[in-house]
Amino acid sequence: MRLGLIVNPVAGVGGPLALKGSDGAIPAHLAAGAGVPSLTSTRAATALAALAGHPCTIVTSAGAMGEDAARQASLSVQVVHAPATNPSAPSDTVAAAGAIAAAGVDLLAFAGGDGTARDLLAANLGSLPMLGIPAGVKMHSAAFATSPGTAGTILRHWLQGHGRPPVVADVMDRDDQGAITLYGAMPIPRSRGMQAAKATLAGSAAADLERAAAALSRELRDEPLAVIGPGATMMMVKQALAGQGTLLGVDAYAHGEPVAIDADAQALRALAAATPPRLVLGVIGGQGFLLGRGNQQIDAVVIACARQKGLTVLADAAKLVALHDATLLVDSGDASLDRELESYLRVHVAPGRSMMMKVRAA
């Protein structure tokens, strides 16, 4: 079997820096200057590790765009493209996709985020099935597996001939103002290991959430340190607590007063080291992610510090009911920590009301 592979080495570097994505060259250079490594190749290699011992050739681009990950996984490699820029640009992704498709593959795996998925739409690959290995800051599209390990399992089943006919998945992306746009669709493997596309909140639930956010904000005024994640629901909490905060960022408050607005990973680590934080999170509708989607600046170090006080989660009840198996997902980038976080969690849905949800590693 022949598997295509594209790795976007720029994907995900914006997360620890509190950027709202890693599209374009500026985040890549900022990340390089701040000493932020790209973990995309490692996440791709984690997925490819599931193919060890199976006859498979990885058809890919040179170096960081795929070759490195394939060789790290000790798989047979055929390089059919080399990026024209360093770091690679969206045009390199489009060109690599065309070269890989022309070489003949059964499926194209890509490691990146929503921007990478949009680039592959632009490549016009027709009915070639694709599978996203989650490695970006934004992953609202339904083209991604829930984790690199799950992506590997899906790839192995596909290459072993156990994959069913592909289905069509929405490709979505969010701009820096929080607006989410549907850009198109791509064929993906049919598997329960694929994440759903992000869902939005119905207006009828807003009143319950606003009251719950106000109640939670009164609790947080007594907290020496509260770290509050991104999203519209969390913005309700921030506004009720301090009258300010960022929609797409992670903000920190001490006794209700802002101490770090739109904080990056370094700032959050410094705050958490001095004061164990109360970590307040929302849930991504349709997907069920608590950690690892749009809030990568809350890294394993901060999460470990916050475990002393536990996680506080506020979400719309209808979104929770719609989730598969009533399960919330974590993908912190630290597999052992994700397993430690597996438990049952009480999620606030309205004043005096909550739902018990299962938390598991993605």
XYZ file of C-alpha atoms in Angstrom, residues 11-253:
243
model
C 1.366 24.204 12.333
C 0.852 24.492 16.069
C 3.807 26.766 16.810
C 1.425 29.645 17.516
C -0.353 27.852 20.358
C 2.211 28.309 23.168
C 2.690 31.929 22.056
C -1.051 32.642 22.485
C -1.408 33.283 18.757
C -4.792 32.326 17.331
C -3.265 30.205 14.596
C 0.006 29.448 12.842
C -0.966 30.541 9.334
C 1.641 32.438 7.363
C 5.317 33.117 7.919
C 5.113 35.622 10.785
C 4.097 33.113 13.500
C 6.847 30.767 12.353
C 9.516 33.429 12.745
C 8.056 34.558 16.083
C 8.126 30.985 17.319
C 11.698 30.488 16.162
C 12.757 33.653 17.958
C 11.008 32.550 21.154
C 12.573 29.106 21.046
C 9.245 27.343 20.459
C 9.841 23.986 18.749
C 7.576 22.523 16.094
C 6.004 19.326 17.379
C 4.182 18.561 14.132
C 6.769 16.063 12.898
C 6.703 14.246 16.249
C 2.904 14.030 16.188
C 3.032 12.722 12.620
C 5.640 10.112 13.607
C 3.409 9.033 16.508
C 0.621 8.299 14.038
C 2.949 6.523 11.606
C 4.315 4.295 14.372
C 1.087 2.282 14.135
C 2.189 1.131 10.657
C 5.391 -0.539 11.861
C 5.686 -4.043 10.448
C 3.095 -3.471 7.738
C 4.123 -3.280 4.062
C 3.703 0.379 3.283
C 5.542 3.083 1.350
C 5.246 6.694 2.493
C 5.104 9.060 -0.488
C 5.978 12.492 0.784
C 7.872 15.780 0.597
C 11.476 16.267 1.642
C 12.699 17.061 5.130
C 10.323 18.549 7.680
C 7.355 18.333 5.313
C 7.105 14.567 5.775
C 10.341 12.726 5.103
C 11.689 13.291 8.630
C 8.558 11.892 10.307
C 8.451 8.855 8.024
C 12.096 8.024 8.670
C 11.587 8.563 12.406
C 8.907 5.879 12.182
C 11.339 3.602 10.255
C 9.065 3.311 7.222
C 9.928 3.031 3.534
C 10.005 6.512 1.988
C 9.613 7.893 -1.532
C 10.290 11.632 -1.776
C 8.482 13.240 -4.724
C 8.627 16.931 -3.752
C 10.872 19.463 -2.037
C 9.578 22.698 -0.465
C 10.567 25.917 -2.183
C 10.667 27.950 1.035
C 11.964 27.516 4.578
C 9.814 27.346 6.575
C 7.347 25.895 4.121
C 4.439 28.012 2.866
C 0.858 27.139 1.849
C 2.038 27.019 -1.760
C 4.435 24.221 -0.774
C 1.549 22.235 0.719
C -0.473 22.621 -2.471
C 2.477 21.644 -4.668
C 3.374 18.674 -2.468
C -0.210 17.419 -2.545
C -0.241 17.534 -6.338
C 3.064 15.676 -6.616
C 1.991 13.003 -4.131
C -1.352 12.453 -5.833
C 0.375 12.200 -9.223
C 2.738 9.543 -7.816
C -0.253 7.419 -6.837
C -1.365 6.863 -3.223
C -4.317 5.170 -1.546
C -4.813 7.877 1.076
C -3.174 11.199 1.963
C -2.454 11.881 5.640
C -1.598 15.418 6.700
C -0.330 16.787 10.004
C -1.462 20.331 10.691
C -4.558 22.354 11.482
C -7.485 23.973 9.710
C -5.180 26.136 7.587
C -3.466 23.017 6.249
C -6.843 21.441 5.473
C -7.807 24.565 3.522
C -4.562 24.357 1.546
C -5.397 20.772 0.596
C -8.834 21.873 -0.589
C -7.045 24.328 -2.866
C -5.005 21.448 -4.308
C -8.175 19.976 -5.866
C -7.347 16.319 -5.245
C -10.793 15.069 -6.214
C -11.891 11.840 -4.537
C -8.539 11.014 -2.885
C -9.321 10.235 0.795
C -7.473 12.363 3.346
C -6.899 12.091 7.080
C -5.841 14.914 9.386
C -3.340 14.224 12.169
C -4.165 16.960 14.716
C -1.184 19.260 15.164
C -2.468 22.804 14.733
C -3.833 25.541 16.951
C -7.267 25.498 15.294
C -8.882 22.191 14.435
C -12.566 22.923 13.982
C -12.826 20.807 10.826
C -14.175 17.256 10.816
C -11.173 16.031 8.812
C -9.036 15.246 11.894
C -8.670 12.179 14.058
C -9.111 12.875 17.760
C -5.373 12.345 18.439
C -2.180 11.254 16.637
C -2.474 7.770 18.155
C -6.050 7.411 16.943
C -4.972 8.627 13.506
C -2.413 5.809 13.457
C -5.079 3.226 14.246
C -7.289 4.555 11.445
C -4.369 4.470 9.003
C -3.506 0.904 9.937
C -7.078 -0.280 9.447
C -7.254 1.508 6.116
C -4.008 0.033 4.832
C -5.030 -3.435 6.020
C -8.133 -3.180 3.871
C -10.554 -2.823 6.772
C -11.537 0.742 5.964
C -15.077 1.366 4.776
C -15.911 3.722 1.873
C -14.972 7.299 2.760
C -17.415 9.954 3.878
C -17.355 13.689 3.260
C -16.169 15.984 6.073
C -16.596 19.742 6.476
C -13.485 21.907 6.357
C -13.924 24.941 8.599
C -11.652 27.703 9.840
C -11.881 30.553 12.341
C -10.637 34.070 11.752
C -8.947 36.252 14.370
C -12.340 37.714 15.360
C -13.773 34.300 16.205
C -15.999 33.904 13.145
C -16.076 30.352 11.761
C -16.492 29.805 8.020
C -17.229 26.628 6.071
C -14.766 26.430 3.156
C -15.670 23.111 1.591
C -15.501 19.385 2.152
C -13.029 16.547 1.665
C -13.343 12.747 1.682
C -12.120 11.111 4.900
C -12.084 7.577 6.344
C -15.333 6.512 7.970
C -14.343 5.947 11.606
C -15.561 6.691 15.112
C -12.050 7.966 15.787
C -12.673 11.092 13.711
C -13.645 14.264 15.549
C -16.816 16.131 14.656
C -16.835 19.623 13.236
C -17.183 22.424 15.769
C -20.784 23.256 16.650
C -22.054 26.645 17.774
C -24.335 27.552 20.663
C -28.063 27.858 20.087
C -29.512 31.135 21.300
C -32.071 29.453 23.584
C -29.322 28.260 25.939
C -27.617 31.622 26.323
C -29.703 32.787 29.301
C -28.899 29.690 31.388
C -25.210 30.027 30.607
C -25.138 33.743 31.410
C -26.640 33.088 34.837
C -24.212 30.208 35.436
C -21.314 32.395 34.319
C -22.368 35.117 36.746
C -22.580 32.602 39.603
C -19.160 31.179 38.733
C -17.651 34.663 38.544
C -18.732 35.318 42.140
C -16.829 32.184 43.215
C -13.732 33.207 41.276
C -13.452 36.543 43.070
C -12.174 34.572 46.058
C -9.528 32.744 44.019
C -5.875 33.889 44.326
C -5.421 32.789 40.705
C -7.979 31.747 38.095
C -6.898 30.822 34.581
C -9.833 31.008 32.171
C -9.755 29.481 28.701
C -11.027 30.793 25.361
C -14.462 30.709 23.781
C -17.815 32.470 23.928
C -18.920 30.720 27.128
C -15.685 31.600 28.888
C -16.044 35.184 27.678
C -19.301 35.367 29.644
C -17.363 34.420 32.782
C -14.608 36.953 32.084
C -17.054 39.786 31.505
C -19.002 38.959 34.662
C -15.788 38.636 36.669
C -13.776 41.656 35.568
C -15.528 43.313 32.635
C -12.664 42.375 30.332
C -10.917 39.435 28.703
C -10.200 37.948 25.301
C -12.617 35.836 23.263
C -9.942 33.638 21.705
C -7.238 33.925 24.355
C -6.436 32.554 27.800
C -6.663 35.118 30.608
C -5.586 35.023 34.260
C -7.217 36.803 37.200
